[in-house]
Coordinates of C-alpha atoms and ligand atoms in Angstrom, one line a residue:
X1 CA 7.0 -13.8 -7.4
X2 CA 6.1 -11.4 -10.0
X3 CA 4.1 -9.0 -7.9
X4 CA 6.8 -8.6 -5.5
X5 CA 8.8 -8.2 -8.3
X6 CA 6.7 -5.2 -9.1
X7 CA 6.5 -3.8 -6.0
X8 CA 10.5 -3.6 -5.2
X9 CA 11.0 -2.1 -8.2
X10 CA 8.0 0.3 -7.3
X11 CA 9.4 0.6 -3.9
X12 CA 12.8 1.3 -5.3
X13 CA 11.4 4.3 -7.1
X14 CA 9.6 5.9 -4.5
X15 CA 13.0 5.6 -2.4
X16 CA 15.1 6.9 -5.0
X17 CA 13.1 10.2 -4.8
X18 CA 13.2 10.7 -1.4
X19 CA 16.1 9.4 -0.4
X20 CA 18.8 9.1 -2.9
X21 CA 18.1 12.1 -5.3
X22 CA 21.3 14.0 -4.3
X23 CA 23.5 11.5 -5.6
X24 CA 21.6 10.4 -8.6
X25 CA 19.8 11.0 -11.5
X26 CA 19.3 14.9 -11.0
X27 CA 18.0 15.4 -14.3
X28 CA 15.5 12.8 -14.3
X29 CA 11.8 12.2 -14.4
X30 CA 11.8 10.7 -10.9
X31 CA 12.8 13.9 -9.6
X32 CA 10.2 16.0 -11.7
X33 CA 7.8 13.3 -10.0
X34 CA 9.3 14.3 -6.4
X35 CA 9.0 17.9 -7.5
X36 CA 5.8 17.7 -8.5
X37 CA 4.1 15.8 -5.5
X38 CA 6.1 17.7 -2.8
X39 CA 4.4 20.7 -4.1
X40 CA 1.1 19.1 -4.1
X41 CA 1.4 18.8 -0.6
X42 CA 0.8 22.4 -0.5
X43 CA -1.7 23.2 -3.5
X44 CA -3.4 19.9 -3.7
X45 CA -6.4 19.2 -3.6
X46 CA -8.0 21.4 -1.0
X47 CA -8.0 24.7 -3.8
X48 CA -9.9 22.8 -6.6
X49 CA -13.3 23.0 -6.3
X50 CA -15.5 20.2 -7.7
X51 CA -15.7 19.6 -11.3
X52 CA -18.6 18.2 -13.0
X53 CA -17.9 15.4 -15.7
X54 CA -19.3 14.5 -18.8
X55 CA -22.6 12.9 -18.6
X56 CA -22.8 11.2 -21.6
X57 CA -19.7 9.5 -21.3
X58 CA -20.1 8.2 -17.9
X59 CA -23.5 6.8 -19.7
X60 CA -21.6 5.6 -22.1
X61 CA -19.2 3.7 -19.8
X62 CA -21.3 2.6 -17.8
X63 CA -20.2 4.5 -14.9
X64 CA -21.6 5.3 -11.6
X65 CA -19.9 8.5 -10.1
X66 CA -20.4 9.3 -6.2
X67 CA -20.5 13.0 -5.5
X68 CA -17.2 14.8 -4.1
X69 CA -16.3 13.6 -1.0
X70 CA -13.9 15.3 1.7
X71 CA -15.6 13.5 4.5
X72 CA -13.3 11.2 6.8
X73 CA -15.6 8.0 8.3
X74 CA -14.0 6.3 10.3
X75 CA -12.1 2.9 9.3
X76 CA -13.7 -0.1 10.5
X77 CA -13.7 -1.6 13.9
X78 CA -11.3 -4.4 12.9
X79 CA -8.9 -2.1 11.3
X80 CA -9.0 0.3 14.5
X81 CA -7.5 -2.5 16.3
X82 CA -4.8 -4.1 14.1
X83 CA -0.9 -4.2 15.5
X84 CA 0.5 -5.6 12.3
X85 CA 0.0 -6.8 8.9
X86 CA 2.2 -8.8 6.7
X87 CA 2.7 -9.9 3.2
X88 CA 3.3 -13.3 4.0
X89 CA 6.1 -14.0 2.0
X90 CA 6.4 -18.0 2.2
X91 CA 2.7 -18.5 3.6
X92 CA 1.5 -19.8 0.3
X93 CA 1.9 -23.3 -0.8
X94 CA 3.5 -24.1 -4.3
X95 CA 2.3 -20.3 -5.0
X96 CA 2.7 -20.3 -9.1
X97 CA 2.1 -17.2 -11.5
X98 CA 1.8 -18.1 -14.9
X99 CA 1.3 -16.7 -18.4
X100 CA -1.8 -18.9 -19.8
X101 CA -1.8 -18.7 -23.4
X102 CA -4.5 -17.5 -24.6
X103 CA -6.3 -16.9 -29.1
X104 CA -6.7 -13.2 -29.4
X105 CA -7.6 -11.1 -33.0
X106 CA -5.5 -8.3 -32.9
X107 CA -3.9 -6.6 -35.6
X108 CA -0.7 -7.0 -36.7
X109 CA 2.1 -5.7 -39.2
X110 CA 2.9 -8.4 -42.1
X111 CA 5.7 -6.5 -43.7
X112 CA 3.7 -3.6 -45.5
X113 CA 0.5 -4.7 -44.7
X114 CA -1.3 -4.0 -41.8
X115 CA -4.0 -6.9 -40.6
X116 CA -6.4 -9.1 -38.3
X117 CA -4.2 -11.8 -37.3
X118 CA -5.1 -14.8 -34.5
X119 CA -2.2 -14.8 -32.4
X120 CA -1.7 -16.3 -29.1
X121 CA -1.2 -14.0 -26.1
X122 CA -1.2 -14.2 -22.1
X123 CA -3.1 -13.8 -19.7
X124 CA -1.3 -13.8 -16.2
X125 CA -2.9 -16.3 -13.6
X126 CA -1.8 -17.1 -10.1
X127 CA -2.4 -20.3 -8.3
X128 CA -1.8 -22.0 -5.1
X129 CA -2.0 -25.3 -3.9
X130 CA -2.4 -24.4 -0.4
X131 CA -1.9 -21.8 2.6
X132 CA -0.2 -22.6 6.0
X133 CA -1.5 -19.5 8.4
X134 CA 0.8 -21.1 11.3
X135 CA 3.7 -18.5 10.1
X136 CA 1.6 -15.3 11.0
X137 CA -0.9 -16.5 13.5
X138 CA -2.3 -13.0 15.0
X139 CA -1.6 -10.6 12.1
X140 CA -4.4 -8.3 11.8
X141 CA -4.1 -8.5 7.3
X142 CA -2.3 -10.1 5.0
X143 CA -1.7 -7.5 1.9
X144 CA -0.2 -8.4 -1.7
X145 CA -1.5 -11.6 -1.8
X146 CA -2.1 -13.8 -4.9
X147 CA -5.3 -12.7 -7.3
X148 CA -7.3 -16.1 -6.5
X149 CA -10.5 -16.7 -5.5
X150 CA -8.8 -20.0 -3.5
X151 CA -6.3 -17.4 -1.8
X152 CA -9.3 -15.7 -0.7
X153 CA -11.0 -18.3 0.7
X154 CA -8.1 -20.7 2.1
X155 CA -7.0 -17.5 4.3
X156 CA -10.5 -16.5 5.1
X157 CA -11.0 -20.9 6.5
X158 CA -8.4 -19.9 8.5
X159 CA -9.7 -16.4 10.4
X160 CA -7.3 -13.8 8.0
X161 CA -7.8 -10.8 6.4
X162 CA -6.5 -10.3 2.9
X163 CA -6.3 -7.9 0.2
X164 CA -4.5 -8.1 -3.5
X165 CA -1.8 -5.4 -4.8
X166 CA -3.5 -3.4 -7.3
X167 CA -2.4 -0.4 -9.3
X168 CA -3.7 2.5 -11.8
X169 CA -1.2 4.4 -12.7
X170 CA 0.5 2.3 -15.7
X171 CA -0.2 -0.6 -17.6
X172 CA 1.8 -3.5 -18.5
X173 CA 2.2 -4.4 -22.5
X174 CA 3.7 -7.7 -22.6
X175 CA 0.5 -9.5 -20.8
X176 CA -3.0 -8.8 -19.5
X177 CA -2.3 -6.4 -16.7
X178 CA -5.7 -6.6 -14.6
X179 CA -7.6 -8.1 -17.4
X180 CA -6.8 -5.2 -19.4
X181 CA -4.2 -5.6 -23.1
X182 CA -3.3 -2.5 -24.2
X183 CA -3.8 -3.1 -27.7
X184 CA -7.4 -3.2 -27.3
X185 CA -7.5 0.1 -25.2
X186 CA -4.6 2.2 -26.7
X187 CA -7.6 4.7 -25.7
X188 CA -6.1 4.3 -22.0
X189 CA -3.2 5.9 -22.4
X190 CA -1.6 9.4 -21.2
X191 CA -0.2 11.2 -24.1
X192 CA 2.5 14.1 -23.3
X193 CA 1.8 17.6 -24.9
X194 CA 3.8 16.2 -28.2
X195 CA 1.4 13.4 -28.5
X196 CA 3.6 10.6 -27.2
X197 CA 2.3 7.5 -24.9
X198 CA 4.9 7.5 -21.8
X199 CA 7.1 4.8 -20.5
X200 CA 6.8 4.5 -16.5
X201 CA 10.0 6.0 -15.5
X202 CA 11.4 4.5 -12.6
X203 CA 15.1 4.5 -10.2
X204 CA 16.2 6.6 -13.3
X205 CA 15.2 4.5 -16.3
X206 CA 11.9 3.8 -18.1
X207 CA 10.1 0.7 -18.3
X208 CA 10.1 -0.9 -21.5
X209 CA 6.7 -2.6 -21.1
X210 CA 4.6 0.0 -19.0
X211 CA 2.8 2.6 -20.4
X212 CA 1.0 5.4 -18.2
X213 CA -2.4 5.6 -17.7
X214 CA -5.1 8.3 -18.1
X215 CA -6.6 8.6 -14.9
X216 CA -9.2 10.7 -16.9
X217 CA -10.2 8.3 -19.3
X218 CA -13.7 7.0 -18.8
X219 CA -12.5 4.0 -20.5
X220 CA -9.7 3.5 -18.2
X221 CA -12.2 4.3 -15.0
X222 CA -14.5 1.1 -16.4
X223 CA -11.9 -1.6 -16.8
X224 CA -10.2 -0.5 -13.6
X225 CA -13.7 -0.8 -11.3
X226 CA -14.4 -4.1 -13.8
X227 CA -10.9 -5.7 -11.9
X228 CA -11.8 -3.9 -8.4
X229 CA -15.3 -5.8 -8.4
X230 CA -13.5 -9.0 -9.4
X231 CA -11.2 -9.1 -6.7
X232 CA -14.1 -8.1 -4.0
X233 CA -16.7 -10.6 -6.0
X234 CA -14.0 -13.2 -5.6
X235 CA -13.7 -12.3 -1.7
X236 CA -11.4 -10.2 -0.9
X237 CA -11.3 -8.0 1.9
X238 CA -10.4 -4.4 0.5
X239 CA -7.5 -3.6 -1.8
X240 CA -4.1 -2.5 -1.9
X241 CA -3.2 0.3 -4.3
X242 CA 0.2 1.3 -5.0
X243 CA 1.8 4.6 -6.6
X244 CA -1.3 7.4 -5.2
X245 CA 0.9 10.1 -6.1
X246 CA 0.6 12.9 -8.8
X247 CA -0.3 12.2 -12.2
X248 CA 1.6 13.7 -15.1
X249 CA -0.6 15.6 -17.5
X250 CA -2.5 13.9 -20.6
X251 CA -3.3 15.7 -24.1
X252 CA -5.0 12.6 -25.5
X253 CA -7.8 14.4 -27.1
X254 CA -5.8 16.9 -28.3
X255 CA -4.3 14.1 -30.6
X256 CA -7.5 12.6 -31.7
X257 CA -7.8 12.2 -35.4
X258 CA -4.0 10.8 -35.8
X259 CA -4.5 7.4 -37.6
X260 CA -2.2 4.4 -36.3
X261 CA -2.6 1.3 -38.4
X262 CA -1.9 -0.8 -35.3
X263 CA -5.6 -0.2 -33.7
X264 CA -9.1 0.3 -34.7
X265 CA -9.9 3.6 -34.8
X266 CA -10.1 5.1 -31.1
X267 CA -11.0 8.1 -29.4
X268 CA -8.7 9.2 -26.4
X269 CA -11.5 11.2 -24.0
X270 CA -11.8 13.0 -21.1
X271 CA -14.6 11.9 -18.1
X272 CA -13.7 15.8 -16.5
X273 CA -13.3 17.9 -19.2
X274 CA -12.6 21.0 -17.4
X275 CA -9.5 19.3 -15.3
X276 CA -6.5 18.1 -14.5
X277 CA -5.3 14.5 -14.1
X278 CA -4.9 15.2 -10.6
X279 CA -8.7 16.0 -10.1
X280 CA -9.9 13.3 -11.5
X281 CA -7.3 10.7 -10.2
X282 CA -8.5 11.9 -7.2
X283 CA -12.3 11.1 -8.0
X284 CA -11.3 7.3 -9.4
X285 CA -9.8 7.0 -6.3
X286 CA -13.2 8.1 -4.8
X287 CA -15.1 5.6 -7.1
X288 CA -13.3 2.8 -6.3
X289 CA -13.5 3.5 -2.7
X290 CA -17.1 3.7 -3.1
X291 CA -17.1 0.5 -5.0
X292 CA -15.2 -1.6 -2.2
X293 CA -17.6 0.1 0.8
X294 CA -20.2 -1.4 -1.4
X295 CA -19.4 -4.6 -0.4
X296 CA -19.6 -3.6 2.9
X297 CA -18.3 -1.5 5.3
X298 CA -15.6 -3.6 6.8
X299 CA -13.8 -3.6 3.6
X300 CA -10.6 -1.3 3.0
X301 CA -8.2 0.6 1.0
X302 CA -5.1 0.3 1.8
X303 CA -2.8 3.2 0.0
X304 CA 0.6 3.5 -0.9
X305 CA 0.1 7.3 -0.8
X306 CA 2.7 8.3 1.4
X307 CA 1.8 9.8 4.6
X308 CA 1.0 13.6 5.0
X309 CA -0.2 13.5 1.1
X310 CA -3.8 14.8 0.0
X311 CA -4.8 11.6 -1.6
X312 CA -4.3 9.6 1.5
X313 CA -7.8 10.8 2.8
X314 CA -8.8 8.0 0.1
X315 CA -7.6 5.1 1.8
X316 CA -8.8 3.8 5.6
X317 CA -5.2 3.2 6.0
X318 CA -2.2 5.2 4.0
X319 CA 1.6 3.3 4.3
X320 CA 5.0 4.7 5.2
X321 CA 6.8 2.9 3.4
X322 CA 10.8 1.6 4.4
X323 CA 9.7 2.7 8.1
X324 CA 12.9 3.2 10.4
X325 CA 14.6 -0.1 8.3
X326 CA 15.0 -0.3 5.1
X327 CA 16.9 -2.6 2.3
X328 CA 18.1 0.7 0.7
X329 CA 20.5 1.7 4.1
X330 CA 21.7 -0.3 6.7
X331 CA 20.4 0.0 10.4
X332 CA 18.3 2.6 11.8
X333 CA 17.6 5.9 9.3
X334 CA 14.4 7.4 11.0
X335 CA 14.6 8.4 14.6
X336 CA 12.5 8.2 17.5
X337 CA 11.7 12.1 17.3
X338 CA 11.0 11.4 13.6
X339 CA 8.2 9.2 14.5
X340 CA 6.5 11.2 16.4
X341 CA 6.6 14.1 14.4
X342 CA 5.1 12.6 11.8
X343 CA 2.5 10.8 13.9
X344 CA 1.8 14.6 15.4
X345 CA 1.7 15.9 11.7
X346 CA -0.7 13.4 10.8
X347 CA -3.2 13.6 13.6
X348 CA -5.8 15.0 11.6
X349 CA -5.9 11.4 9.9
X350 CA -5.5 9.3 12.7
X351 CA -8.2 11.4 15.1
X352 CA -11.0 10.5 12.0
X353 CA -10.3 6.9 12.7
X354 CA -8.0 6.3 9.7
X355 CA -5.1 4.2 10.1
X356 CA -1.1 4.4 9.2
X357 CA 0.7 1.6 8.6
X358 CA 3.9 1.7 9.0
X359 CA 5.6 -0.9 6.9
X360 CA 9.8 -1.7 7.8
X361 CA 11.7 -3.8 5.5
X362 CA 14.2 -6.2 8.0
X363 CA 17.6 -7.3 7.0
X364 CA 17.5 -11.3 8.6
X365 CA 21.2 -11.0 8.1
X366 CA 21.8 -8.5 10.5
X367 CA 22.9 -10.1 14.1
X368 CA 20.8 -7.3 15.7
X369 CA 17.4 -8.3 13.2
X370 CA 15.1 -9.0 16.8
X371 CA 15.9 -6.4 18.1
X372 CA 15.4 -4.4 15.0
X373 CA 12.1 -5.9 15.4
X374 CA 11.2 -5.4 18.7
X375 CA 12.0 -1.1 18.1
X376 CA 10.0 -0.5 15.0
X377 CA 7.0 -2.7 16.3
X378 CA 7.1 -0.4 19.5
X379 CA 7.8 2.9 17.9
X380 CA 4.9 2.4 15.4
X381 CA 2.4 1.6 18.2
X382 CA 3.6 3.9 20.6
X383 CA 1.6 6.5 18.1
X384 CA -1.0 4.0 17.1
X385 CA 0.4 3.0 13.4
X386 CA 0.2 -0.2 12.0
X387 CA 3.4 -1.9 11.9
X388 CA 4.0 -4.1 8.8
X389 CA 6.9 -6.5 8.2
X390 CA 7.7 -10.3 8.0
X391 CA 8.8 -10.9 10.7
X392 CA 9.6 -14.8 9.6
X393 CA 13.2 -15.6 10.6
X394 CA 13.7 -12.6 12.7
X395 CA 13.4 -14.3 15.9
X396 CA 10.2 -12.0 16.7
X397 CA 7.3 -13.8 15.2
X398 CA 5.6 -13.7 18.4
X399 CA 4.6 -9.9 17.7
X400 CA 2.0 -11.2 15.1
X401 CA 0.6 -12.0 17.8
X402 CA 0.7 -9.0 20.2
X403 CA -2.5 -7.6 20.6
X404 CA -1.9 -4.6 22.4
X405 CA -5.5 -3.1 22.7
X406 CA -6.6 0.4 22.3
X407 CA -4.2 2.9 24.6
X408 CA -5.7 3.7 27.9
X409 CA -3.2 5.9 28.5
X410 CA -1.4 8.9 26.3
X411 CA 2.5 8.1 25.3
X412 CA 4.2 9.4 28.4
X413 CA 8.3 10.5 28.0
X414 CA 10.7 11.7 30.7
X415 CA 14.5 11.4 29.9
X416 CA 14.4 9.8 26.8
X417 CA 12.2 6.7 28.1
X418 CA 8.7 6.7 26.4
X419 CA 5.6 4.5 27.5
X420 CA 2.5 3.6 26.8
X421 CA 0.3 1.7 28.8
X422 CA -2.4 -0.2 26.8
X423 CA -5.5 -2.7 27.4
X424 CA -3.4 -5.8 27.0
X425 CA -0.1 -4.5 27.9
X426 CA 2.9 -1.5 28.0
X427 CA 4.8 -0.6 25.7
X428 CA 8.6 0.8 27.0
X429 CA 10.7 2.3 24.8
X430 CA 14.7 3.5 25.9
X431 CA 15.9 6.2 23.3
X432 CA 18.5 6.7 25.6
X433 CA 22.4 5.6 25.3
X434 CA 22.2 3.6 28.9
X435 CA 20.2 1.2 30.7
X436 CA 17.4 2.7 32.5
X437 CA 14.8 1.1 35.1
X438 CA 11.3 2.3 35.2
X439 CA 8.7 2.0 37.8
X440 CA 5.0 2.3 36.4
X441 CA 1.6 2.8 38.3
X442 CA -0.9 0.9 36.6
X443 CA -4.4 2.0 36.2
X444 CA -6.9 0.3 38.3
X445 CA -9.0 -0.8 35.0
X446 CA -5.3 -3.1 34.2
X447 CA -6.1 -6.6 36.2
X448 CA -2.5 -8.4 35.7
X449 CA -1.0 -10.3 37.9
X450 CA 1.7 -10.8 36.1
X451 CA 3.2 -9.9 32.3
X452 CA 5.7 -11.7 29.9
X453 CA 8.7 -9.7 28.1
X454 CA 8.3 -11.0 24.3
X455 CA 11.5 -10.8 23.8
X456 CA 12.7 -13.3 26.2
X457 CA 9.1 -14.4 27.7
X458 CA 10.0 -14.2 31.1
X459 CA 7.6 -13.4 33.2
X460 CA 7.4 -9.2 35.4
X461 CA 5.5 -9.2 38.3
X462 CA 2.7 -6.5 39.0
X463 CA 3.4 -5.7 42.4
X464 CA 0.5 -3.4 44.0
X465 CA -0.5 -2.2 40.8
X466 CA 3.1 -1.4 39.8
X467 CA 5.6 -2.5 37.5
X468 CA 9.1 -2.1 37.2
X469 CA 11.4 -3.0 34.3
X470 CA 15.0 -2.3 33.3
X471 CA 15.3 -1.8 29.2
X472 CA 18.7 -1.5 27.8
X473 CA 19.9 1.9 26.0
X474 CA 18.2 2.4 22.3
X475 CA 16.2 -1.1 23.1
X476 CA 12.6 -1.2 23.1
X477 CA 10.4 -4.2 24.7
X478 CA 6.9 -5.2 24.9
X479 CA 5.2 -6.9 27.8
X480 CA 1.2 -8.4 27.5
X481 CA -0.7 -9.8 30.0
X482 CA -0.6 -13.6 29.0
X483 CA -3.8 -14.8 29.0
X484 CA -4.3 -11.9 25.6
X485 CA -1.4 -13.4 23.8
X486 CA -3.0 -15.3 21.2
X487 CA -2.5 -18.4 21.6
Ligands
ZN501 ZN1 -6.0 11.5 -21.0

């Protein structure tokens, strides 16, 4: 589907600067991009004090502009307790994404002339005919789903969570991308210090039909929140926002006054006139935050920030994206003490109540995929992130519907076997090379009688309050007490 389309390619970008940028590309923008947020890591945003914007034009859009906020509420209940979500690839019934044609006045060039023309162009809208929830019973959320109010409610008949994949840092040309055509807001655009409107650069190219966006532009700021309160009006349970990295700089009103026959007269403004693009990228992300919560507080953002990155305080929950597995490498990449570090780096996130999710891409062809399965789901909640995958034709669909519980215990390691005991079950995890057998004492609060392996659902007996299991070398396994298995 289109927006998956969108997101590998978005995906494939963020990779490419992380991950491939030694072999490829060195002199492109991608790696200025990577540049430019690794050191924002270290300057951003912490040293900029709070800027005031313009008045007049936030009267004049319309727009409502919550103070600053550094302040870390907790994410809600539900989202405290998730295990996994999914994008449900497959979940949605004859899912179709079409370009409705639709009579628009726009100008347009006739040779040497320059004029108001009705011409047909497209809107973009997504349908279904109907949503089978069977394939990811359990799943705490269901992200990227179709922009339709049906999708909403179909998912929400059937007990799920589910946000649509938004984004703000570009705009699409060729259609209506989030109600918005460009050439009726040319005013949106970022323009570089020589006065040109940038192509989205991405895995070393640019984009012919994606512009970048001002995050600066009041303009911009109202037709964003006008999609945001769409999507929640319709139903939806938060949003999913991709690319919450660094902005590149605009100069748009530097250029105002240069004439182009293709528009109406426009002005390109600044809401913070003081600032940078990061700043007030920063506060959008603030004002749409503030605009979901309105809905009610169980509603969340979900960022594609990156983890350890200053605009991840924005989101309840920030992703690590290509967790472990990956489409762009084969096997394993991350390791176990990788994990953790970043869990330990990130504590100051997690301890506030936030979430990470951790998303893993699976390779289905690969003979080991369950087990695959089985070692990211347990590393990720072994430090409390969200794992996020589809798990459909791994062999391991029954983890949607592990419901582990809060831990009641910290992560406990001794030669290279960690555990975790939690509410509904343990968590064992063998980073060795050989088999090892491990005895656990259960806390008195843990009444089980007896617990199934997911992997194989047999059943381990609790013997006197103990446990013991024998986990293969680089194998990880889950075991719940039954009865809290969804059913
Ligand atoms: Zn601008």
């Amino acid at each position: 589907m289109e927006v998956s389309k969108i997101y590998r390619i978005i995906v494939k970008t963020n990779l490419t600067m992380f991950v491939q940028t030694q072999k490829r590309i060195c002199n492109s923008i991608s790696v200025y991009f990577a540049i430019l947020l690794f050191s924002s890591i270290l300057i951003f945003p912490h040293a900029v004090k709070a800027q005031l914007y313009n008045k007049e034009l936030a009267n004049k859009y319309d727009l409502s502009i919550p103070p600053p906020s550094e302040k870390l509420d907790p994410a809600p209940k539900w989202l405290q307790k998730a295990d996994m979500f999914t994008r449900g690839n497959g979940i949605w019934k004859d899912y179709k994404f079409i370009l409705k044609d639709t009579l628009i006045t726009r100008i347009v060039r006739r040779r040497e002339q320059y004029k108001s023309l009705q011409v047909t162009e497209q809107y973009p809208v997504e349908t279904i005919n109907s949503f089978d929830g069977s394939l990811v019973k359990g799943v705490a959320l269901i992200s990227h789903v179709p922009h339709s109010k049906k999708v909403f409610e179909e998912a929400h008949k059937q007990g799920f969570k589910v946000i649509p994949y938004l984004h703000f840092t570009d705009i699409h040309t060729n259609y209506a991308d989030q109600d918005v055509f460009l050439f009726q807001h040319p005013e949106i655009l970022v323009v570089d210090k020589n006065g040109k409107w940038v192509h989205i650069p991405m895995d070393g190219t640019e984009r012919l039909f994606r512009f970048l966006t001002c995050a600066n532009s009041p303009s911009y700021w109202k037709l964003s929140l006008a999609y945001v309160k769409k999507m929640m009006e319709w139903g939806a349970d938060g949003i999913f926002i991709d690319n919450v990295g660094e902005r590149v700089s605009c100069y748009g009103p530097k250029f105002n006054g240069t004439r182009n026959p293709e528009f109406p007269p426009y002005v390109h403004e600044h809401l913070f006139p003081d600032t940078t693009e990061n700043y007030a990228w920063d506060r959008m992300l603030q004002t749409i935050r503030a605009l979901v919560k309105s809905y009610g507080e169980e509603k969340i953002i979900v960022l594609n920030s990156g983890i350890g990155t200053p605009l991840q305080k924005n989101g309840d929950c920030c992703m690590w994206e290509s967790f472990i597995y990956s489409w762009a490498w084969e096997g394993r990449h991350h390791t176990w003490e990788d994990v953790k570090k970043k869990a330990r780096n990130n504590a100051w996130y997690t301890n506030a109540g936030r979430r990470i999710t951790a998303m893993s891409y699976l390779d289905r062809s690969r003979k080991g995929v369950k087990e695959d399965a089985f070692w990211a789901f347990s590393a990720a909640r072994l430090v409390d992130f969200v794992w996020w995958t589809t798990l459909n034709g791994t062999g391991a669909e029954v983890l949607y519907r592990a419901h582990m519980g809060k831990g009641v215990e910290p992560l406990t390691e001794a030669h290279k076997i960690a555990y975790r005991i939690f509410e509904n079950g343990i968590i064992v995890l063998n980073d060795s090379d050989k088999e090892q057998s491990i005895e656990l004492i259960l806390p008195a609060r843990f009444r089980a009688k007896h617990l199934v392996n997911l992997f194989n659902n047999q059943v381990v007996k609790v013997t006197k309050g103990t446990v013991k299991v024998a986990v293969a070398g680089k194998t990880a396994r889950v075991y719940t007490i039954p009865e809290k298995l969804m059913q």
